[in-house]
Coordinates of C-alpha atoms and ligand atoms in Angstrom, one line a residue:
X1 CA -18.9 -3.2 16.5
X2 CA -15.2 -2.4 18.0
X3 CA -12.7 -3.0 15.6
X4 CA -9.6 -4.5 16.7
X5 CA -5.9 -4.7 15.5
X6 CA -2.6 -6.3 15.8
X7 CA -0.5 -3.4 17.5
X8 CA 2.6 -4.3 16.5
X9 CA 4.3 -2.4 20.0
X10 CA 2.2 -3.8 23.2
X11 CA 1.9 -7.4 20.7
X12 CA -1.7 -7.2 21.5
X13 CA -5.0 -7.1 19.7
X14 CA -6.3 -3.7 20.8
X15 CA -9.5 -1.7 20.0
X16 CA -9.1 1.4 17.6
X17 CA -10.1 4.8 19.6
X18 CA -11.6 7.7 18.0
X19 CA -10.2 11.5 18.5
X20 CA -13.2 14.0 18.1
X21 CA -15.5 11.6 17.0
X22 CA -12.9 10.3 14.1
X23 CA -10.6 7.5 13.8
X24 CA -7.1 9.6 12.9
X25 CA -5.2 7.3 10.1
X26 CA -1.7 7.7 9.1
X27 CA -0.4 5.6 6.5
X28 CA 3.4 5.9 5.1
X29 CA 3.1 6.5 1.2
X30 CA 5.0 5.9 -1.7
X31 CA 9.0 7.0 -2.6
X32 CA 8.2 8.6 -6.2
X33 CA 11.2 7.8 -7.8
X34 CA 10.4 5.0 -10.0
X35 CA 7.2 3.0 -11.1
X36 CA 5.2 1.1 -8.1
X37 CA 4.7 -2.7 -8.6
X38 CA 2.2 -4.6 -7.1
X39 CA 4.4 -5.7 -3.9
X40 CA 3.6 -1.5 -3.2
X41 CA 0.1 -1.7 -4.5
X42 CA -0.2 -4.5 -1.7
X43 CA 0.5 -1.6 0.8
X44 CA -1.7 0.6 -0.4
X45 CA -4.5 -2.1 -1.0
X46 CA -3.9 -2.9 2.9
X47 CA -4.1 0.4 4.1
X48 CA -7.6 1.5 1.6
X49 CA -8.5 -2.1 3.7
X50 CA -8.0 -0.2 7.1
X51 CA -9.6 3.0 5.9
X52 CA -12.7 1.0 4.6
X53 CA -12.9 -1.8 8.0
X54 CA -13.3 1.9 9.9
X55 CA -15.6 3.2 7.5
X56 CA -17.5 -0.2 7.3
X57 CA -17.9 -0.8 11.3
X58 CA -19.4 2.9 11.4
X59 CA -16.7 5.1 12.2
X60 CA -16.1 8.7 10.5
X61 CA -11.9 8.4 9.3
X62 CA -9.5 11.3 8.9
X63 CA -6.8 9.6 7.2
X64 CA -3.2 11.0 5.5
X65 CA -0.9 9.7 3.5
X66 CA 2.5 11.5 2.7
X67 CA 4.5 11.3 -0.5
X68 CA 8.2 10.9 0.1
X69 CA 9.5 13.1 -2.5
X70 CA 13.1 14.1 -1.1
X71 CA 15.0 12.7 1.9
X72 CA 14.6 8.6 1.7
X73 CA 18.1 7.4 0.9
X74 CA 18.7 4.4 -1.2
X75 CA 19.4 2.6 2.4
X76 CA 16.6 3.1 4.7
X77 CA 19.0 3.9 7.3
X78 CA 20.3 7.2 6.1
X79 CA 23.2 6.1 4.0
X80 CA 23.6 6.0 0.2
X81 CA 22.5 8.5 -2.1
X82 CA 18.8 10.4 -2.1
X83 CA 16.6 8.4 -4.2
X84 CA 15.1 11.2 -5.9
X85 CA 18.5 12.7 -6.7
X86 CA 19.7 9.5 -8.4
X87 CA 16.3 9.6 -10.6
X88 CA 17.1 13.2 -11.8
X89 CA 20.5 11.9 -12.7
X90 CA 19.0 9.2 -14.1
X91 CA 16.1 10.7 -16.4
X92 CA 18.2 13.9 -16.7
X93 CA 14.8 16.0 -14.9
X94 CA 14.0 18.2 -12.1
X95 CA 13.2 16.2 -8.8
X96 CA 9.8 18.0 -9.4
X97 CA 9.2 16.4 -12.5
X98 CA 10.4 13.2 -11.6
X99 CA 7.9 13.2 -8.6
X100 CA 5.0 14.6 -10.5
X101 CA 5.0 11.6 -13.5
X102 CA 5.5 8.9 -10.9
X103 CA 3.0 9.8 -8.0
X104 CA 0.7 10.5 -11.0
X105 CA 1.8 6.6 -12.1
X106 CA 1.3 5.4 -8.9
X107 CA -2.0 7.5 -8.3
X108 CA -3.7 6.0 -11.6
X109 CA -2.8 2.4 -10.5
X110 CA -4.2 2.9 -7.0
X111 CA -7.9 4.1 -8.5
X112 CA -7.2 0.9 -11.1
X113 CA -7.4 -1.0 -7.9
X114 CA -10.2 0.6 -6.4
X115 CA -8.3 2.7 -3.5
X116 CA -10.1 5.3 -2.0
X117 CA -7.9 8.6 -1.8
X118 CA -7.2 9.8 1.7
X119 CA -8.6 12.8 3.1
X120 CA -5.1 14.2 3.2
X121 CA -2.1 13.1 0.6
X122 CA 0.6 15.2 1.5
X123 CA 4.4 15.7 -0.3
X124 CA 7.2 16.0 2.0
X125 CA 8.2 18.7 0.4
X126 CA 5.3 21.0 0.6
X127 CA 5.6 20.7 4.2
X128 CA 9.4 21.6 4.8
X129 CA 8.2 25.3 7.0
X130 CA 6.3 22.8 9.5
X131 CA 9.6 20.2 9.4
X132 CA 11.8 22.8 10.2
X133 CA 9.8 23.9 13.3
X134 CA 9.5 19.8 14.2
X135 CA 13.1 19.8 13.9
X136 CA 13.4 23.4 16.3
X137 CA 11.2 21.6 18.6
X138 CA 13.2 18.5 19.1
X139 CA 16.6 20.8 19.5
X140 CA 14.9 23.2 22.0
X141 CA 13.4 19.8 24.1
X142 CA 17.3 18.9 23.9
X143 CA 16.9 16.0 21.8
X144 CA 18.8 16.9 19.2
X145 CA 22.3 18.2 18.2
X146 CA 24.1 19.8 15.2
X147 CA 27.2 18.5 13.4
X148 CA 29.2 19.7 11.0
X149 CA 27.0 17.3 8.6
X150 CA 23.4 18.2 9.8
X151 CA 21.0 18.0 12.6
X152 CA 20.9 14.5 14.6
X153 CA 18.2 13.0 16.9
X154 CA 20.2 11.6 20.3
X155 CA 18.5 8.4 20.5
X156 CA 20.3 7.9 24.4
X157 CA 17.8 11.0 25.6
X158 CA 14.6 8.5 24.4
X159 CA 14.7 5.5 26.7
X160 CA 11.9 3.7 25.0
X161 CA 14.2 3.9 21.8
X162 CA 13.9 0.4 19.8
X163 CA 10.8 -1.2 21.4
X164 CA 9.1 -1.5 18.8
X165 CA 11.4 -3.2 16.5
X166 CA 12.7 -4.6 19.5
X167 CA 16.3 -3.8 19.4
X168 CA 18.0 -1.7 21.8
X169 CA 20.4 1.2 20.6
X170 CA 23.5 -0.2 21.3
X171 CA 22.8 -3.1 18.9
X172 CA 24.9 -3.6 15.9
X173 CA 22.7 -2.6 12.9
X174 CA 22.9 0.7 13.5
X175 CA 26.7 0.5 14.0
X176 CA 27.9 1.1 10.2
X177 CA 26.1 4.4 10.1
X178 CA 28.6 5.8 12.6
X179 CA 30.9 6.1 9.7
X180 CA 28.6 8.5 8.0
X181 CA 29.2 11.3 10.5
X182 CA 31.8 10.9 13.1
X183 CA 30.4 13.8 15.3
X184 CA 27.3 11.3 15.9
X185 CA 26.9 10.3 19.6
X186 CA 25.2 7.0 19.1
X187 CA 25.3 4.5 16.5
X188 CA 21.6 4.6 16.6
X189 CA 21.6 8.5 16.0
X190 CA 19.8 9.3 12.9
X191 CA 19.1 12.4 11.0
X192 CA 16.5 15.4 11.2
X193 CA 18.0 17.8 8.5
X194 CA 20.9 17.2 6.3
X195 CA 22.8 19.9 5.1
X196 CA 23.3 19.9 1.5
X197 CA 26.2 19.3 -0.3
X198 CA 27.3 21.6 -3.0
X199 CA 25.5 19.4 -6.2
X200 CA 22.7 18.6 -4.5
X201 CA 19.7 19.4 -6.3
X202 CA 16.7 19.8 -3.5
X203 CA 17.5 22.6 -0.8
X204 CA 16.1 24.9 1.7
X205 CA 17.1 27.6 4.2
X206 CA 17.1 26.8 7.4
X207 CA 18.1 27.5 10.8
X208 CA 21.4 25.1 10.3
X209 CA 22.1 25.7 7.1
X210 CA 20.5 25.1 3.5
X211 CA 19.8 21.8 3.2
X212 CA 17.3 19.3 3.1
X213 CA 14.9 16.8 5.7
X214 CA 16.0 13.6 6.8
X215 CA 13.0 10.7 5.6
X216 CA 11.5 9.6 9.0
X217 CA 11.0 14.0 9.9
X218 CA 8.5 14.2 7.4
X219 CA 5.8 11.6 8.8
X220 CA 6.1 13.1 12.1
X221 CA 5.6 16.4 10.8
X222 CA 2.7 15.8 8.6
X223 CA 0.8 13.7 10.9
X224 CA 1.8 16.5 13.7
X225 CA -0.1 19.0 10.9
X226 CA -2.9 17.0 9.9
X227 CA -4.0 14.7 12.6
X228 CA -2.7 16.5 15.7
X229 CA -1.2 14.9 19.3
X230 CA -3.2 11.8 18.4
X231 CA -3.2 9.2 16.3
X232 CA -5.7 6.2 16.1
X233 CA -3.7 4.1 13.7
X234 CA -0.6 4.3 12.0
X235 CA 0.6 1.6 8.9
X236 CA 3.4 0.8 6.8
X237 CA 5.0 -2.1 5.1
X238 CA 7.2 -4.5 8.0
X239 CA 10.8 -3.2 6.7
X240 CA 9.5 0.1 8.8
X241 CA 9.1 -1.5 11.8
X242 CA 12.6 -1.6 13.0
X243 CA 14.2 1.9 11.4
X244 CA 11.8 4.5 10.1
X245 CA 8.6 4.1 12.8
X246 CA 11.0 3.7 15.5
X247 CA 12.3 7.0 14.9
X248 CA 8.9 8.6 14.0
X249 CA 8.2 7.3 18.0
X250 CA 11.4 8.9 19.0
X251 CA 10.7 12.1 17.1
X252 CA 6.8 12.2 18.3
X253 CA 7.9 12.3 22.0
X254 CA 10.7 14.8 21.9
X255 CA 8.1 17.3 20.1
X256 CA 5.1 16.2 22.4
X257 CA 6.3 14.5 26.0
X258 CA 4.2 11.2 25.1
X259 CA 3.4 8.7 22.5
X260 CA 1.3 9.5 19.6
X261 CA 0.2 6.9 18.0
X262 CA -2.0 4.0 19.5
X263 CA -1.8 1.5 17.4
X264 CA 1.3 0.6 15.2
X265 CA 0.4 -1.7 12.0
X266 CA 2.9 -3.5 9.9
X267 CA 1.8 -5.7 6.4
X268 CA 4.1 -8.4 5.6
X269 CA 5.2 -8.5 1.9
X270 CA 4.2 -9.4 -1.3
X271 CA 6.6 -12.5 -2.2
X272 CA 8.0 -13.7 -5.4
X273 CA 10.4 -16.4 -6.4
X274 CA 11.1 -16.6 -2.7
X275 CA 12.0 -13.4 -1.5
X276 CA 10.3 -9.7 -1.0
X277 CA 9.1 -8.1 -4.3
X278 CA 11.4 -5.2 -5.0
X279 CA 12.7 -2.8 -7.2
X280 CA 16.1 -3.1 -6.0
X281 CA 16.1 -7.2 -7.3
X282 CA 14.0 -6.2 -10.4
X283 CA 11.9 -9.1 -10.2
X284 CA 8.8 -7.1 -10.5
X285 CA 5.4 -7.1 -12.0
X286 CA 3.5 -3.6 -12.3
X287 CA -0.8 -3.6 -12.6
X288 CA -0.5 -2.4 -16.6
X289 CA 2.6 -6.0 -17.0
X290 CA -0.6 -7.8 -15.4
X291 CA -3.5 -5.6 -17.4
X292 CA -1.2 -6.6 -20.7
X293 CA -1.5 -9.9 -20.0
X294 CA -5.3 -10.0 -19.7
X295 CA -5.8 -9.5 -15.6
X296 CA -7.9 -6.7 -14.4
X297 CA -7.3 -4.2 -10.8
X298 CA -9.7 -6.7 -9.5
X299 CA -8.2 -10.0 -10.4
X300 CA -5.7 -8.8 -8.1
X301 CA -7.8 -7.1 -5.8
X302 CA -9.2 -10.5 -5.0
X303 CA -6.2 -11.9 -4.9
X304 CA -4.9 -9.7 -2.1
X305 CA -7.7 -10.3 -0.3
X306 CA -7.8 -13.8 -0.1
X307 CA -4.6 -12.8 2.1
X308 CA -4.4 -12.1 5.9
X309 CA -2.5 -8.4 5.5
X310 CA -0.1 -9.8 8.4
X311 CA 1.1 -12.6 6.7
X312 CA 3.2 -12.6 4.0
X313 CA 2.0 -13.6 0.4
X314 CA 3.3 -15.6 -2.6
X315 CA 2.2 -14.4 -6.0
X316 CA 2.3 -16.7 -8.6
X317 CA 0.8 -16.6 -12.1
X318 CA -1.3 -19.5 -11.0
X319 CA -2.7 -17.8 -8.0
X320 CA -3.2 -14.8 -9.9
X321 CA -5.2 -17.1 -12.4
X322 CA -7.5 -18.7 -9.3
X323 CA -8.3 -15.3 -8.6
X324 CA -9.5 -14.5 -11.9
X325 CA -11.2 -17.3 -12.2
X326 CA -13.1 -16.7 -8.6
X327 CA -13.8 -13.3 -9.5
X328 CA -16.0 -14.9 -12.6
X329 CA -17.6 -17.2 -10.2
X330 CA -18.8 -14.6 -8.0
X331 CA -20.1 -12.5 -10.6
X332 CA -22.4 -15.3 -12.2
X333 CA -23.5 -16.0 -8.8
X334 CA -23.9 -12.3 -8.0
X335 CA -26.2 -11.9 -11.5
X336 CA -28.3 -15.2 -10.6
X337 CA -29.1 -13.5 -7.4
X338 CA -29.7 -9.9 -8.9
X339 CA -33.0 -10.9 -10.3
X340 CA -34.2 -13.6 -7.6
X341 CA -37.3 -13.5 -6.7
X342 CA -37.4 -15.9 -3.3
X343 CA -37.4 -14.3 0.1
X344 CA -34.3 -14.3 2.9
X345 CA -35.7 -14.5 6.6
X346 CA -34.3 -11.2 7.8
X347 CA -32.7 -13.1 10.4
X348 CA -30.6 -14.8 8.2
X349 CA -29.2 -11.8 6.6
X350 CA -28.4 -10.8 10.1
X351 CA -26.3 -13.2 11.0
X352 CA -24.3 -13.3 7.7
X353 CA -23.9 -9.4 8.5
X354 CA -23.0 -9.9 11.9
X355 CA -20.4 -12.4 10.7
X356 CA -19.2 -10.2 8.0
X357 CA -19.0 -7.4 10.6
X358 CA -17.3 -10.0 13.4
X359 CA -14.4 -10.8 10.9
X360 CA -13.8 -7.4 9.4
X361 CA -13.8 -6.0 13.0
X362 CA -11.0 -8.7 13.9
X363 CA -7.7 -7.5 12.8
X364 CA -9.1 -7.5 9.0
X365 CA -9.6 -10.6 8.3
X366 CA -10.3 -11.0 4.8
X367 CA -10.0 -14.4 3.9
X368 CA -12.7 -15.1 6.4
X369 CA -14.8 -12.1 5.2
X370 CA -14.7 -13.3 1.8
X371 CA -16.1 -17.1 3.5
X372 CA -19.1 -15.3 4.4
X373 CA -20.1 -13.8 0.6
X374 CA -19.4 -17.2 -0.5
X375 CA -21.8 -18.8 1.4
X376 CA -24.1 -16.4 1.4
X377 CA -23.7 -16.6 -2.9
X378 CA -23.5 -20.2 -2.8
X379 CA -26.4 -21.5 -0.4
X380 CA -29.1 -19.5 -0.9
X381 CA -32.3 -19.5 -3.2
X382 CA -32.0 -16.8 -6.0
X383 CA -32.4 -13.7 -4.6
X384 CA -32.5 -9.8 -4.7
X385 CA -32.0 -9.9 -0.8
X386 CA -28.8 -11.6 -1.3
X387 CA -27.8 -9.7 -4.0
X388 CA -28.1 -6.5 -2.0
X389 CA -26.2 -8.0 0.9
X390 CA -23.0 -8.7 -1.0
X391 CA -23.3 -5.1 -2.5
X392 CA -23.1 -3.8 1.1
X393 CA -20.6 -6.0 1.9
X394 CA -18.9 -4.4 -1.0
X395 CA -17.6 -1.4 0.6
X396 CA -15.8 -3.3 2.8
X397 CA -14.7 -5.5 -0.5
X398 CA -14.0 -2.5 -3.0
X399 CA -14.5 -5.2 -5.9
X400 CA -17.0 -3.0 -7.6
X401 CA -19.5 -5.4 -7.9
X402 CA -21.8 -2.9 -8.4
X403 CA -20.8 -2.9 -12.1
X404 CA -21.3 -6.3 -12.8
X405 CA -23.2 -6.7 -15.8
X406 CA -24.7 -9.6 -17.8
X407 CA -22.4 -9.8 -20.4
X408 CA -24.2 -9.6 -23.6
X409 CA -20.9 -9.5 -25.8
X410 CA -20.1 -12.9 -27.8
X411 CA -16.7 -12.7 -29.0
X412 CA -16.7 -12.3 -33.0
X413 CA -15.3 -15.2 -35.5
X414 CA -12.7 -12.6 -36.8
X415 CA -11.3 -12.9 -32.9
X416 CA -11.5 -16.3 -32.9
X417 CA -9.4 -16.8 -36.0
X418 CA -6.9 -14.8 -35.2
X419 CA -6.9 -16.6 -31.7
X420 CA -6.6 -20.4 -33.2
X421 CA -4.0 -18.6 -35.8
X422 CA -1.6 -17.4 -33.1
X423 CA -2.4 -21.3 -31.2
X424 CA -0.9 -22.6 -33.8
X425 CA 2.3 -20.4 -34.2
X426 CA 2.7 -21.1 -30.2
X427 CA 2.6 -24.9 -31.0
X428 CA 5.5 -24.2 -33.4
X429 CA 7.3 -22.0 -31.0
X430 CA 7.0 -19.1 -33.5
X431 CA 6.9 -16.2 -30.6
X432 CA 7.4 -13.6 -33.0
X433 CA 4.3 -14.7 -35.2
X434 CA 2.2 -15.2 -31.9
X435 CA 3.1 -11.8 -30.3
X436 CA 2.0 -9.5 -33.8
X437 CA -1.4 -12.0 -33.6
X438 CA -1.5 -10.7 -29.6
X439 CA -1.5 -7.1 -30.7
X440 CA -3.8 -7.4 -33.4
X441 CA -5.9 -9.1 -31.3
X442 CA -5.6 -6.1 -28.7
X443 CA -6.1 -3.6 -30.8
X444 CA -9.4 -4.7 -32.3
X445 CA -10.5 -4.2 -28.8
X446 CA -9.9 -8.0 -27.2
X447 CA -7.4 -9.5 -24.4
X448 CA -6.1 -13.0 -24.4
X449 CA -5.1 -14.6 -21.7
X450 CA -3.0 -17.4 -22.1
X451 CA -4.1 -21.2 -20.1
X452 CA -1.8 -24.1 -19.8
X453 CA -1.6 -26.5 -22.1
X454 CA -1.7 -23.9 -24.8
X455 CA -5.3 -23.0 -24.6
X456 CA -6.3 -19.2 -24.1
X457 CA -9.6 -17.2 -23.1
X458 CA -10.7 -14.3 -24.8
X459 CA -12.0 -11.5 -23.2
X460 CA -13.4 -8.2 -24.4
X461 CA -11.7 -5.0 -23.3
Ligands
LIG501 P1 8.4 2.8 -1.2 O1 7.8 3.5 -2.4 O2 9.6 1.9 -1.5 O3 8.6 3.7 -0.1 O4 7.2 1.8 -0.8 C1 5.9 2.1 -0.6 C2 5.2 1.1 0.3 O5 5.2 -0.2 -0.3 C3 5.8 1.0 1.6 O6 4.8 0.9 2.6 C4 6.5 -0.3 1.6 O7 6.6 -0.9 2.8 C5 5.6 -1.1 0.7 N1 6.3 -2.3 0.0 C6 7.5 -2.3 -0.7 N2 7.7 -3.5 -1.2 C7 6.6 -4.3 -0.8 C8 6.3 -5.7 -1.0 N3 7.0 -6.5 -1.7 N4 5.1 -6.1 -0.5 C9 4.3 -5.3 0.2 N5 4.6 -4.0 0.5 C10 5.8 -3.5 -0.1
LIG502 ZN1 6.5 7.2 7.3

């Protein structure tokens, strides 16, 4: 089956076209300055989502994900301070170190949640010899321009500049970064290489000077190395749309005469309290402030998918708790089919895996994906057939249902009476009291999750 999505340039639906006999996949990773929450583990969800729709609908992937480990600016639009610097300040390390404990973070949290690893993950800055013969390119194809700050891209030499965010260069957001470099010939002008100043701590030699890549260089670079002159697909969270993917476009066809990618992808965000998740705000939630409270990867790995990708969605403690409680649901139905004995006309299991398929291959559409295992779980005679259908369908899922076990474990009186113990110091608004009973509770081996109205499940770790 063709699989089909949004392309966020030409506004159309179109079919994915493999290179060689492989879809190409380039997805724009993590910053790895800080800790990821789950409004970033919503990105990387989405894009293991796409990897696994391609893998599903029978396609072989080559798929690559950077790391942005120097370059990204604390305003996507080249202006502030390098986010990697300020975290050396910060935690008083190397930039190396600093990238190595938080991709490691981040890379621990992403196998939590059942994301496949790429074929290719790739630091920026293991890749600066192939930037600086990106950036050579673009100066030689007179793209470019030095200044006394750095090497430019000269947006007026790309016509098509700001399609896909659908702005055209003159426009006013780009016009405070003119301040940054007064030798810039458009407001829309952005960076290739920057040359460094005397304190900063990541440099390299280069043709213009030691210094150091702008952020948008490095995706065009590494996709250029690992996936060639074409791309299949290429994702990131919405906020690129409109800066950092319209200069990868820009950048693409200076080096190459001609558009890259195929198909642009943009997920919307993960919302809280009525705006984006971010760090920046620091109303955030990581996967181990969730796993602390009782929630597992997949709790949440339900909840994402009970999402569209291209819409934006709310988390809430409550949804988070619906989820939980679904994922239950579906394992007890899962187990009461694992051992059925009645027979599913082959037919039938056709047309729930053609449905499956149909959904998946339509601009990922989980929620409706998920419609199908619920029916399938819900209105059919016990059985192994149906058991083995959702299990398939679980590659396209990654809720590891293959693990579901009967749970043999009853939860021991010693639990329990710590449990009612710590009820009752919540009932007198003793927090202190209830938190020790919550660690004791956790370190005999136990999570409790707290219910409304003061009542609490117990689960074993
Ligand atoms: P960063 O580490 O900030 O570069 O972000 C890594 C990825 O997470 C990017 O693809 C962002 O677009 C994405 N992202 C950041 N915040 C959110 C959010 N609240 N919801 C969904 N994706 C997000
Ligand atoms: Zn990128």
């Amino acid at each position: 089956m063709e699989l089909k999505i949004y392309n966020s340039l030409t506004k159309q639906k179109t079919a994915v076209s493999p290179y060689n006999g492989e879809v190409s996949f380039y997805f724009c990773g993590p910053t790895v300055y800080w800790f990821q929450h789950i409004g970033n583990m919503r990105a990387f969800f989405v894009m293991d989502t796409m990897r696994r729709s391609v893998k599903y609908l029978g396609y072989k992937i080559n798929h690559v994900m950077n790391i942005t480990d120097v370059g990204h600016m604390t305003s996507d639009a080249d202006e502030g301070e390098d986010k990697m610097e300020v975290a050396s300040k910060r935690e008083q390390k190397r930039p190396e170190e600093i990238a190595a404990f938080y991709w490691n973070a981040c890379h621990k949290d992403m196998q939590a949640l059942n994301i496949e690893d790429p074929e290719h993950i790739c630091p920026a800055t293991s890749v600066i010899k192939e930037i600086i013969a990106f950036v050579q390119d673009i100066l030689d194809n007179g793209y470019g321009y030095i200044t006394k700050n750095g090497v430019y891209y000269d947006t007026s030499k790309y016509p098509s500049y700001g399609k896909l965010g659908g702005m055209n260069q003159n426009k006013k957001l780009f016009g405070s970064r003119i301040e940054v470099d007064q030798e810039k010939r458009n407001p829309a002008d952005f960076v290739l290489w920057v040359k460094a100043k005397d304190n900063h701590i990541q440099r390299w030699d280069s043709p213009w000077g030691v210094g150091y890549p702008g952020w948008h260089i490095e995706c065009s670079a590494i996709g250029n190395k690992y996936l060639g002159e074409h791309i299949s697909l290429h994702g990131g969270g919405i906020e690129h749309k409109t800066v950092h993917h319209e200069n990868e476009i820009a950048q693409n066809y200076a080096k190459t005469g001609h558009e890259v990618v195929d198909i642009w992808f943009h997920l919307e965000h993960l919302m809280f309290n009525g705006g984006k998740m971010s760090k920046s705000k620091g109303e955030i939630y990581t996967l181990s402030s969730l796993e602390e409270k009782g929630y597992s990867a997949m709790d949440l790995r339900l909840f994402f998918l009970s999402a569209h990708y291209a819409k934006p969605q709310n988390f809430t403690m409550e949804a988070l708790n619906s989820a939980k409680e679904s994922l239950n649901n579906l394992k007890k139905l899962l187990l009461k089919h694992k051992n059925g004995t009645n027979l599913i006309e082959k037919q039938k299991i056709m047309e729930y895996k053609n449905k499956f398929a149909e959904y998946v291959a339509d601009d990922l559409n989980t929620p409706l994906a998920l419609s199908v295992v619920w029916d399938a779980l819900k209105n059919s005679p016990a059985s192994a057939d149906i058991y083995n259908l959702v299990i398939d369908f679980d590659r396209f899922l990654g809720l590891r249902l293959n693990e579901v076990k009967e749970e043999t474990t009853n939860i021991p009186e010693e639990i329990i009476a710590i449990a009612e113990e710590r009820k009752i110091a919540r009932n007198n608004k003793d927090y202190a009291t209830s938190d020790v009973l919550r660690d004791k509770i956790t370190s005999l081996g136990y999570t409790i999750l707290d219910k409304p109205k003061n009542e609490y499940e117990l689960i074993k770790k």
